[in-house]
Short mmCIF file of C-alpha atoms in Angstrom, two decimals:
data_model
loop_
_atom_site.label_atom_id
_atom_site.label_comp_id
_atom_site.label_asym_id
_atom_site.label_seq_id
_atom_site.Cartn_x
_atom_site.Cartn_y
_atom_site.Cartn_z
CA MET O 170 92.68 91.36 22.89
CA TYR O 171 94.06 94.76 22.58
CA VAL O 172 92.96 96.91 19.51
CA SER O 173 95.04 99.49 18.20
CA PHE O 174 93.86 102.73 17.22
CA GLY O 175 95.23 105.03 14.26
CA PRO O 176 97.08 107.93 15.68
CA GLY O 177 95.62 110.23 12.94
CA PHE O 178 92.60 111.61 10.61
CA TYR O 179 91.13 109.66 7.54
CA ASP O 180 88.44 109.86 5.63
CA ARG O 181 88.17 109.30 1.68
CA PRO O 182 84.28 109.68 1.56
CA ASP O 183 84.73 109.61 -2.67
CA TYR O 184 85.76 105.85 -2.29
CA GLN O 185 83.50 104.78 0.88
CA THR O 186 86.24 104.12 2.74
CA PRO O 187 85.54 103.34 6.64
CA GLU O 188 86.27 107.06 8.33
CA ARG O 189 89.23 107.10 10.77
CA GLU O 190 88.34 110.06 12.80
CA LEU O 191 90.54 112.10 15.18
CA VAL O 192 88.59 114.86 15.84
CA ASN O 193 89.63 117.67 19.03
CA LEU O 194 92.19 114.87 20.04
CA PHE O 195 96.11 114.13 19.11
CA ALA O 196 98.12 111.53 19.49
CA GLU O 197 100.80 110.79 21.18
CA PRO O 198 103.71 108.10 21.72
CA ALA O 199 102.84 106.10 24.69
CA ASN O 200 106.25 104.82 25.45
CA ARG O 201 106.61 108.04 26.90
CA TYR O 202 104.99 106.58 30.39
CA ARG O 203 104.17 102.80 29.00
CA ASP O 204 105.15 100.38 26.76
CA ASP O 205 102.69 98.47 25.62
CA ARG O 206 100.56 101.19 24.19
CA ALA O 207 101.86 102.49 20.56
CA PHE O 208 99.51 105.36 21.31
CA VAL O 209 97.50 107.03 23.72
CA LEU O 210 95.22 110.00 22.74
CA LEU O 211 94.85 113.52 24.47
CA PRO O 212 92.30 116.51 24.34
CA THR O 213 93.26 119.48 21.97
CA PRO O 214 93.16 122.87 24.16
CA GLY O 215 90.21 124.72 25.03
CA LEU O 216 88.98 128.49 25.13
CA ASP O 217 88.73 131.03 27.75
CA ALA O 218 87.87 134.33 27.09
CA TYR O 219 90.03 136.89 26.99
CA GLN O 220 88.29 140.18 25.08
CA THR O 221 85.67 141.32 23.41
CA LEU O 222 86.61 144.20 21.25
CA THR O 223 84.08 147.16 20.53
CA GLY O 224 82.73 147.29 17.57
CA GLY O 225 84.05 145.60 13.91
CA SER O 226 83.21 142.28 13.37
CA ASP O 227 85.48 138.63 13.24
CA ILE O 228 88.71 138.98 13.08
CA ARG O 229 90.83 139.26 9.93
CA VAL O 230 94.69 139.30 10.90
CA MET O 231 96.30 139.98 14.52
CA GLY O 232 100.36 140.51 14.59
CA HIS O 233 103.06 142.00 17.01
CA GLN O 234 107.06 141.99 17.23
CA GLN O 235 109.29 141.44 19.99
CA GLY O 236 110.17 145.02 21.33
CA VAL O 237 108.92 147.15 17.99
CA LEU O 238 105.56 149.29 18.94
CA GLY O 239 106.27 148.17 22.55
CA GLY O 240 105.30 144.32 21.95
CA ASP O 241 101.99 145.47 21.57
CA LEU O 242 99.12 143.17 19.93
CA PHE O 243 97.59 144.73 16.76
CA VAL O 244 93.97 143.61 15.90
CA LEU O 245 92.18 144.04 12.93
CA HIS O 246 88.61 143.07 12.99
CA GLY O 247 86.24 144.32 10.22
CA THR O 248 86.96 147.86 9.67
CA ARG O 249 88.72 148.79 12.94
CA LEU O 250 92.38 148.12 13.89
CA ASP O 251 93.37 148.52 17.59
CA ARG O 252 96.02 147.95 19.53
CA ILE O 253 96.38 146.31 22.82
CA ASN O 254 99.10 146.52 25.14
CA THR O 255 100.61 143.90 27.94
CA SER O 256 98.29 145.47 30.38
CA ASN O 257 95.63 144.51 28.32
CA VAL O 258 94.26 147.57 27.53
CA VAL O 259 92.62 148.27 24.38
CA THR O 260 93.23 150.90 22.24
CA GLN O 261 91.71 151.80 18.38
CA VAL O 262 94.27 153.16 16.16
CA THR O 263 92.76 155.63 14.23
CA LEU O 264 93.33 156.28 10.26
CA ASP O 265 94.46 159.87 9.93
CA SER O 266 94.72 160.16 5.82
CA GLY O 267 93.74 157.81 3.00
CA THR O 268 90.71 155.36 2.21
CA ALA O 269 88.63 153.62 4.93
CA LEU O 270 89.59 150.10 5.69
CA ALA O 271 86.67 147.96 4.11
CA ASP O 272 85.85 144.54 6.04
CA THR O 273 87.03 142.23 3.46
CA ASP O 274 89.04 138.75 4.47
CA GLU O 275 92.27 139.59 2.97
CA ALA O 276 94.39 141.21 5.02
CA SER O 277 98.28 140.92 6.33
CA LEU O 278 100.62 142.92 8.79
CA ALA O 279 104.60 142.98 9.39
CA PHE O 280 106.88 144.29 11.57
CA SER O 281 109.89 146.05 11.05
CA ASN O 282 112.75 146.23 13.74
CA ILE O 283 112.20 149.50 15.12
CA ASP O 284 108.72 151.18 15.50
CA GLU O 285 106.93 150.49 12.26
CA MET O 286 104.18 148.32 11.19
CA ALA O 287 102.96 147.49 7.57
CA LEU O 288 98.88 146.68 6.83
CA THR O 289 97.21 145.71 3.80
CA SER O 290 93.75 145.59 3.75
CA ASN O 291 91.51 145.02 1.19
CA GLY O 292 94.34 145.11 -1.54
CA ARG O 293 95.26 148.72 0.18
CA TYR O 294 99.04 149.58 1.58
CA TYR O 295 98.74 151.30 5.27
CA THR O 296 101.83 152.24 7.35
CA TYR O 297 102.02 153.21 11.15
CA ASP O 298 104.43 154.47 13.51
CA GLY O 299 103.33 154.37 16.72
CA THR O 300 101.74 157.78 16.04
CA THR O 301 100.37 158.25 12.40
CA PHE O 302 98.28 155.49 10.53
CA ASP O 303 97.95 156.74 7.03
CA GLU O 304 97.37 154.92 3.39
CA VAL O 305 100.46 155.07 1.07
CA VAL O 306 99.51 154.97 -2.64
CA VAL O 307 102.26 152.98 -4.36
CA ASP O 308 100.51 152.96 -7.81
CA ALA O 309 97.09 153.61 -8.48
CA SER O 310 96.52 150.77 -10.06
CA LEU O 311 97.83 148.18 -8.18
CA THR O 312 96.25 146.34 -5.18
CA PHE O 313 98.03 144.09 -2.80
CA GLU O 314 97.66 140.79 -1.30
CA THR O 315 100.45 140.31 1.55
CA VAL O 316 103.46 142.12 2.99
CA VAL O 317 106.26 140.94 4.64
CA TYR O 318 109.78 141.93 5.97
CA LEU O 319 113.13 141.74 4.96
CA ASP O 320 116.39 143.15 5.85
CA GLY O 321 114.95 146.83 6.34
CA ARG O 322 112.50 146.69 3.86
CA PHE O 323 108.85 145.90 3.53
CA VAL O 324 107.80 144.03 0.56
CA LEU O 325 104.86 144.21 -1.40
CA ILE O 326 103.36 141.27 -3.33
CA PRO O 327 100.41 142.95 -5.63
CA THR O 328 97.36 141.03 -7.16
CA ASN O 329 97.44 139.43 -10.25
CA ALA O 330 100.66 140.33 -11.23
CA ASP O 331 104.31 138.52 -11.29
CA THR O 332 106.13 141.40 -10.05
CA PHE O 333 106.88 142.50 -6.14
CA TYR O 334 107.16 146.02 -4.80
CA TRP O 335 109.87 147.11 -1.73
CA SER O 336 110.36 150.01 0.53
CA ASP O 337 112.98 152.43 1.03
CA VAL O 338 115.57 150.95 4.00
CA LEU O 339 113.90 151.29 7.02
CA ASP O 340 111.35 153.99 5.50
CA VAL O 341 107.81 152.11 5.48
CA ASP O 342 106.19 155.12 4.00
CA THR O 343 108.23 155.05 0.55
CA VAL O 344 108.06 152.97 -2.12
CA GLY O 345 109.97 154.39 -5.29
CA ALA O 346 108.39 154.39 -9.04
CA LEU O 347 110.98 152.08 -9.84
CA SER O 348 111.36 149.58 -6.38
CA PHE O 349 110.61 146.31 -7.98
CA ALA O 350 111.43 143.04 -9.69
CA THR O 351 109.34 140.50 -11.45
CA ALA O 352 109.29 137.05 -10.53
CA GLU O 353 111.46 135.51 -13.47
CA ARG O 354 111.41 131.53 -13.77
CA LYS O 355 107.98 131.71 -15.21
CA GLY O 356 105.22 134.44 -15.55
CA ASP O 357 102.58 133.37 -13.23
CA ASP O 358 101.09 135.56 -10.84
CA LEU O 359 102.25 135.83 -7.16
CA MET O 360 100.11 134.37 -4.75
CA GLY O 361 101.58 135.06 -1.67
CA ALA O 362 105.31 135.34 0.49
CA VAL O 363 107.39 134.14 3.41
CA VAL O 364 110.50 134.98 4.61
CA GLN O 365 113.02 132.34 5.83
CA ASN O 366 116.41 132.69 7.30
CA GLY O 367 117.39 135.72 5.46
CA GLU O 368 115.72 135.07 2.11
CA LEU O 369 112.24 135.88 0.58
CA ILE O 370 110.21 133.02 -0.99
CA LEU O 371 107.93 133.82 -3.36
CA PHE O 372 104.99 131.93 -4.54
CA GLY O 373 103.47 131.76 -7.68
CA LYS O 374 100.30 130.20 -8.96
CA ASP O 375 102.36 127.00 -10.20
CA VAL O 376 105.78 128.29 -9.39
CA THR O 377 107.59 128.87 -6.27
CA GLU O 378 110.96 131.10 -6.04
CA PHE O 379 113.97 132.11 -3.51
CA TRP O 380 114.90 135.46 -3.59
CA THR O 381 118.25 136.77 -1.51
CA SER O 382 119.14 140.14 -0.15
CA THR O 383 122.31 141.49 -2.05
CA GLY O 384 122.35 145.35 0.15
CA ASP O 385 122.07 147.08 -3.40
CA ALA O 386 120.29 150.01 -2.89
CA ASN O 387 118.86 150.21 -6.44
CA LEU O 388 118.37 146.17 -6.87
CA PRO O 389 118.15 145.02 -3.33
CA PHE O 390 117.25 141.46 -3.62
CA GLN O 391 118.04 138.69 -6.67
CA ARG O 392 116.56 135.12 -6.97
CA ARG O 393 118.53 132.23 -6.26
CA THR O 394 119.51 130.61 -9.61
CA GLY O 395 119.04 127.25 -9.66
CA ALA O 396 116.52 126.97 -6.11
CA SER O 397 113.05 126.86 -7.94
CA ILE O 398 110.41 124.81 -7.58
CA ASN O 399 107.41 123.92 -9.54
CA ILE O 400 104.84 124.34 -7.17
CA GLY O 401 102.61 127.23 -6.57
CA LEU O 402 100.63 128.44 -3.58
CA VAL O 403 96.44 127.72 -3.16
CA GLY O 404 96.02 131.36 -1.93
CA PRO O 405 97.62 134.36 -0.18
CA ARG O 406 97.50 132.81 3.70
CA ALA O 407 97.97 129.25 2.87
CA ALA O 408 101.89 129.10 3.93
CA ILE O 409 103.71 129.73 7.15
CA ASN O 410 107.10 129.95 8.28
CA ALA O 411 106.62 128.24 12.06
CA GLY O 412 110.19 127.29 14.23
CA GLY O 413 112.03 127.95 10.87
CA SER O 414 110.56 125.52 8.50
CA ILE O 415 108.59 126.80 6.01
CA PHE O 416 104.58 124.77 5.46
CA PHE O 417 102.19 125.55 2.87
CA VAL O 418 99.10 123.88 0.69
CA GLY O 419 100.81 124.02 -2.41
CA GLN O 420 98.84 123.56 -6.19
CA GLY O 421 100.54 122.56 -9.32
CA THR O 422 100.14 122.62 -13.44
CA LEU O 423 98.80 119.51 -13.50
CA GLY O 424 96.50 120.11 -10.85
CA GLY O 425 95.81 118.54 -7.44
CA ASN O 426 96.30 119.91 -3.93
CA ARG O 427 98.56 118.83 -1.39
CA VAL O 428 100.27 119.95 1.88
CA TYR O 429 104.12 120.58 2.04
CA ALA O 430 107.39 121.15 4.47
CA MET O 431 110.11 122.88 2.95
CA GLN O 432 113.64 120.99 3.62
CA GLY O 433 115.91 123.81 2.05
CA TYR O 434 114.67 124.46 -1.07
CA GLN O 435 113.02 120.64 -1.80
CA PRO O 436 109.27 120.56 -1.03
CA ASN O 437 108.48 117.04 1.31
CA PRO O 438 104.52 115.98 1.38
CA ILE O 439 103.55 115.61 4.47
CA SER O 440 99.46 115.32 3.99
CA THR O 441 97.30 112.09 3.61
CA PRO O 442 95.13 111.49 0.21
CA ALA O 443 91.91 111.94 3.06
CA ILE O 444 93.36 115.51 3.59
CA GLU O 445 94.21 115.82 -0.52
CA GLU O 446 90.82 114.95 -1.16
CA ALA O 447 89.37 117.59 1.60
CA ILE O 448 91.07 120.14 0.30
CA GLN O 449 90.51 119.51 -3.51
CA SER O 450 86.80 119.13 -2.71
CA LEU O 451 86.46 123.47 -2.35
CA SER O 452 85.84 125.64 -4.44
CA GLU O 453 88.65 128.17 -5.94
CA ALA O 454 87.51 130.10 -3.79
CA ASN O 455 87.50 128.22 -0.66
CA LYS O 456 91.03 127.10 -1.45
CA ARG O 457 92.24 130.85 -1.57
CA ALA O 458 90.50 131.06 1.32
CA ILE O 459 92.78 128.72 3.15
CA LYS O 460 94.57 129.92 6.43
CA ALA O 461 97.76 128.72 7.92
CA TRP O 462 98.67 128.78 12.16
CA SER O 463 100.68 127.25 14.54
CA TYR O 464 101.10 126.89 18.20
CA THR O 465 103.23 124.22 20.28
CA GLN O 466 102.39 122.12 23.24
CA ASP O 467 104.27 119.67 25.20
CA GLY O 468 106.86 119.30 22.66
CA HIS O 469 104.09 119.06 20.09
CA SER O 470 104.60 121.44 17.25
CA PHE O 471 101.07 122.09 15.27
CA ILE O 472 100.48 123.64 12.05
CA GLY O 473 97.03 123.95 11.33
CA PHE O 474 95.26 124.73 8.25
CA PHE O 475 92.09 126.26 8.52
CA LEU O 476 89.43 125.17 5.62
CA PRO O 477 86.40 127.20 5.22
CA GLY O 478 83.29 125.29 6.30
CA VAL O 479 85.56 122.20 6.83
CA GLY O 480 87.53 123.43 10.09
CA SER O 481 91.30 122.62 10.49
CA PHE O 482 93.15 119.88 9.64
CA VAL O 483 96.35 119.87 12.00
CA PHE O 484 99.56 118.25 11.67
CA ASP O 485 101.50 116.85 14.62
CA THR O 486 105.39 117.36 13.53
CA ALA O 487 106.45 115.26 16.57
CA THR O 488 104.40 112.42 15.28
CA GLY O 489 104.16 113.38 11.43
CA GLU O 490 100.18 112.52 12.02
CA TRP O 491 97.08 114.42 11.54
CA HIS O 492 93.88 115.57 13.39
CA LYS O 493 91.11 117.64 12.69
CA ARG O 494 89.98 120.82 14.84
CA THR O 495 86.21 121.61 14.63
CA SER O 496 83.68 124.15 16.66
CA ALA O 497 80.76 123.93 17.62
CA THR O 498 80.47 127.74 18.56
CA GLY O 499 82.14 128.93 15.54
CA HIS O 500 85.70 130.05 16.91
CA ILE O 501 87.61 128.07 14.65
CA CYS O 502 91.51 128.42 15.05
CA GLN O 503 92.48 130.39 11.72
CA GLN O 504 93.99 133.56 13.73
CA VAL O 505 96.87 132.18 16.99
CA GLN O 506 99.17 134.56 18.57
CA PHE O 507 101.80 133.76 21.01
CA TRP O 508 101.36 136.94 23.05
CA ASN O 509 102.01 138.03 26.21
CA GLY O 510 103.20 135.12 27.45
CA GLU O 511 99.53 133.71 26.02
CA TYR O 512 98.17 131.79 23.14
CA ILE O 513 95.39 134.15 21.67
CA VAL O 514 93.34 133.08 19.19
CA GLY O 515 90.44 135.36 17.25
CA SER O 516 87.32 134.53 16.38
CA SER O 517 85.62 133.62 12.78
CA GLN O 518 82.67 134.74 13.86
CA ALA O 519 82.81 137.90 15.75
CA ALA O 520 84.93 140.52 17.45
CA GLU O 521 85.96 138.12 20.58
CA LEU O 522 89.85 136.88 21.31
CA PHE O 523 90.22 134.07 23.68
CA TYR O 524 92.89 132.36 25.46
CA GLN O 525 93.57 129.07 24.12
CA ARG O 526 94.63 126.84 27.20
CA LYS O 527 95.02 122.77 27.96
CA SER O 528 93.39 123.41 30.80
CA ALA O 529 89.95 124.91 29.34
CA TYR O 530 87.94 121.96 28.95
CA ASP O 531 85.91 123.91 26.77
CA GLU O 532 85.03 127.09 24.47
CA ASP O 533 84.35 129.68 26.55
CA GLY O 534 81.77 127.88 27.74
CA GLY O 535 80.60 125.92 24.02
CA THR O 536 80.45 122.20 24.23
CA ILE O 537 83.68 121.07 22.22
CA THR O 538 82.86 117.45 20.87
CA ARG O 539 85.69 115.07 20.93
CA THR O 540 85.70 112.06 18.94
CA CYS O 541 88.04 109.12 17.76
CA THR O 542 87.11 105.90 15.65
CA VAL O 543 88.23 102.40 16.03
CA PHE O 544 87.97 99.71 13.55
CA VAL O 545 87.86 96.10 14.41
CA PRO O 546 88.79 93.73 11.37
CA SER O 547 86.82 90.27 11.54
CA ASN O 548 87.69 87.27 8.90
CA SER O 549 84.30 85.72 10.54
CA ALA O 550 80.65 86.50 11.95
CA VAL O 551 82.09 86.06 15.62
CA PRO O 552 80.36 88.10 18.57
CA CYS O 553 81.30 90.68 20.71
CA TYR O 554 81.28 89.96 24.17
CA ASN O 555 82.76 93.21 25.44
CA PHE O 556 84.07 96.49 24.88
CA ILE O 557 86.49 98.23 27.20
CA VAL O 558 88.30 101.62 27.13
CA ASP O 559 91.15 102.45 28.99
CA ALA O 560 91.45 105.71 29.98
CA ALA O 561 91.89 107.80 32.19
CA LYS O 562 89.27 107.69 35.10
CA GLY O 563 87.90 109.55 37.84
CA VAL O 564 87.74 112.81 35.80
CA GLY O 565 84.52 114.33 37.21
CA ASN O 566 85.01 118.04 38.33
CA GLY O 567 83.25 121.12 39.32
CA ASP O 568 81.72 121.24 35.58
CA GLU O 569 80.69 117.97 34.74
CA ALA O 570 80.99 115.62 38.07
CA ALA O 571 80.01 112.19 36.39
CA PRO O 572 81.39 112.52 32.60
CA SER O 573 80.67 109.79 30.31
CA LEU O 574 81.15 108.80 26.86
CA THR O 575 78.97 107.65 23.67
CA LEU O 576 80.10 104.41 22.34
CA GLU O 577 78.52 103.96 18.64
CA TRP O 578 79.12 100.93 16.28
CA SER O 579 78.90 100.70 12.48
CA ASP O 580 78.87 97.43 11.22
CA ASP O 581 78.02 98.38 6.84
CA LEU O 582 81.02 101.21 7.97
CA VAL O 583 78.92 103.87 7.42
CA SER O 584 75.95 104.42 9.57
CA TYR O 585 76.05 103.71 12.97
CA ALA O 586 72.68 101.85 14.07
CA ASN O 587 73.60 101.31 18.16
CA SER O 588 75.08 103.65 20.64
CA ARG O 589 75.60 103.07 24.24
CA THR O 590 76.30 105.38 27.02
CA LEU O 591 80.10 104.65 29.59
CA ASN O 592 80.38 106.29 32.59
CA LEU O 593 83.95 107.82 33.54
CA GLY O 594 83.79 108.12 36.87
CA ALA O 595 83.07 111.09 39.23
CA SER O 596 86.17 113.20 40.99
CA GLY O 597 88.13 110.53 42.79
CA ALA O 598 86.57 106.93 41.63
CA ASN O 599 89.64 106.08 40.11
CA SER O 600 88.68 102.21 40.22
CA THR O 601 86.02 103.07 37.59
CA ARG O 602 85.42 100.67 34.99
CA ILE O 603 84.60 101.71 31.71
CA PHE O 604 83.25 99.08 29.54
CA THR O 605 79.90 97.56 28.34
CA THR O 606 78.92 93.90 27.29
CA ARG O 607 76.80 91.97 24.62
CA LEU O 608 77.25 93.85 21.47
CA GLY O 609 75.75 91.44 19.24
CA ARG O 610 77.92 89.83 16.30
CA MET O 611 80.46 91.21 14.06
CA LYS O 612 81.01 90.02 10.55
CA PRO O 613 83.27 90.41 7.75
CA PRO O 614 85.27 92.83 7.24
CA GLY O 615 84.73 94.06 10.77
CA ARG O 616 82.88 96.56 12.95
CA LEU O 617 83.45 100.22 12.93
CA PHE O 618 83.71 101.73 16.97
CA LYS O 619 83.08 105.67 17.73
CA MET O 620 83.51 107.30 20.87
CA THR O 621 82.47 110.57 21.68
CA PHE O 622 83.09 113.02 24.34
CA THR O 623 81.24 116.05 25.04
CA ASP O 624 81.73 116.92 28.53
CA PRO O 625 83.83 119.52 29.70
CA ASN O 626 86.91 117.57 31.15
CA LEU O 627 90.10 115.94 31.10
CA TYR O 628 90.14 113.12 28.77
CA ARG O 629 92.97 111.04 27.92
CA ILE O 630 92.59 107.39 26.32
CA ASP O 631 95.04 104.74 26.37
CA GLY O 632 93.58 101.88 24.23
CA VAL O 633 90.67 99.76 23.41
CA ARG O 634 90.04 96.00 24.33
CA ILE O 635 87.27 93.58 23.06
CA ASN O 636 86.54 90.23 24.37
CA GLU O 637 88.51 90.05 26.79
CA ARG O 638 87.88 86.96 29.88
CA ASP O 639 87.96 88.47 32.88
CA ILE O 640 86.99 92.19 33.19
#
């Protein structure tokens, strides 16, 4: 009997529902190469070492802009800003004037279409033109959360204020005393901003507004009338423009948190109740620290949301399903840049950069634990004669010659009291049968099986069968 496993992650501990784990694996429609399965499970990419940076600490923010400042990658780690060119040479960008960079989590980068870069860090505003790196004091009473760029101007979002500021045209260093406007729909504090299709999307705590560029020298931005929504943003880094679409973790005046995808001016919820429960369980400080990131792979566009202390929940726009990314080494994705033909991941634990590659099966030598669960319903007590896994076979390699998976099962749907090891086959052993027998009796409402993979190998899971006559 073929058993369909759930293609996504689902776990609601508040209601003690059977968990549906999909960790460090993602689902792809199986009809791309076979018609008798709904989904196959494929591994998320691993990490290869790229750079260990001098000084500093964890990677706070990364950014680059093609054709600007040589297309170099800028990396803020701890109190140090580094510039990496396409020959992989690292140069420190030293501060010429102003307050020294502070090692706090709040930071953002933006680039113009000429050689200008703006940085907000610890509430302060810094600018760089390829030669000079300075702090610019807009107003001594203001601190800034975020900086973005639109139509020749840098736009600054202050902390705990309903106003936003802008620079002069093509002049990152000049922000006039009257170069500001106020979010008009509701006087809630602004949380962040994203640019899309020539519009400035201003996220407040409770309301989101859309502003357009006017071309007027004195009032360069104007709110689009009737195009606001009664949903705010949980934190300044919880929204992202990925492939021309806006994704964000929202909050409203009635409470609750959901993940949304913006279609035009309409926010469409994409999160499941389980994802929302996980977000809601965070403290307010950790909600504020949620970071959005994205990457693409083999026709899939993945939108990730890093939750402190939890890991990342990742939405696949190709399937509409979620999976979870975790890391045993602490190099959890929360800063990702596609640069110089590679995805670069910044460590959340140290001043280290990695290549994210699907050809990497571990995290630079650290174990990636991949898990998925299968629930088999049962209306009566019946024997479980066998459990068969349809998967890639003979996947042994130089790192692990004899890979295996661990099979566990639970009859109370909470704890796993039984486990076995199943051989996946050494390299070239393509006739390996992945199965086990005599698993006792299942009872209503059913049995929960968990498969765990830790060896650094390629994995592909096509499906699961139980109680087959011929194995």
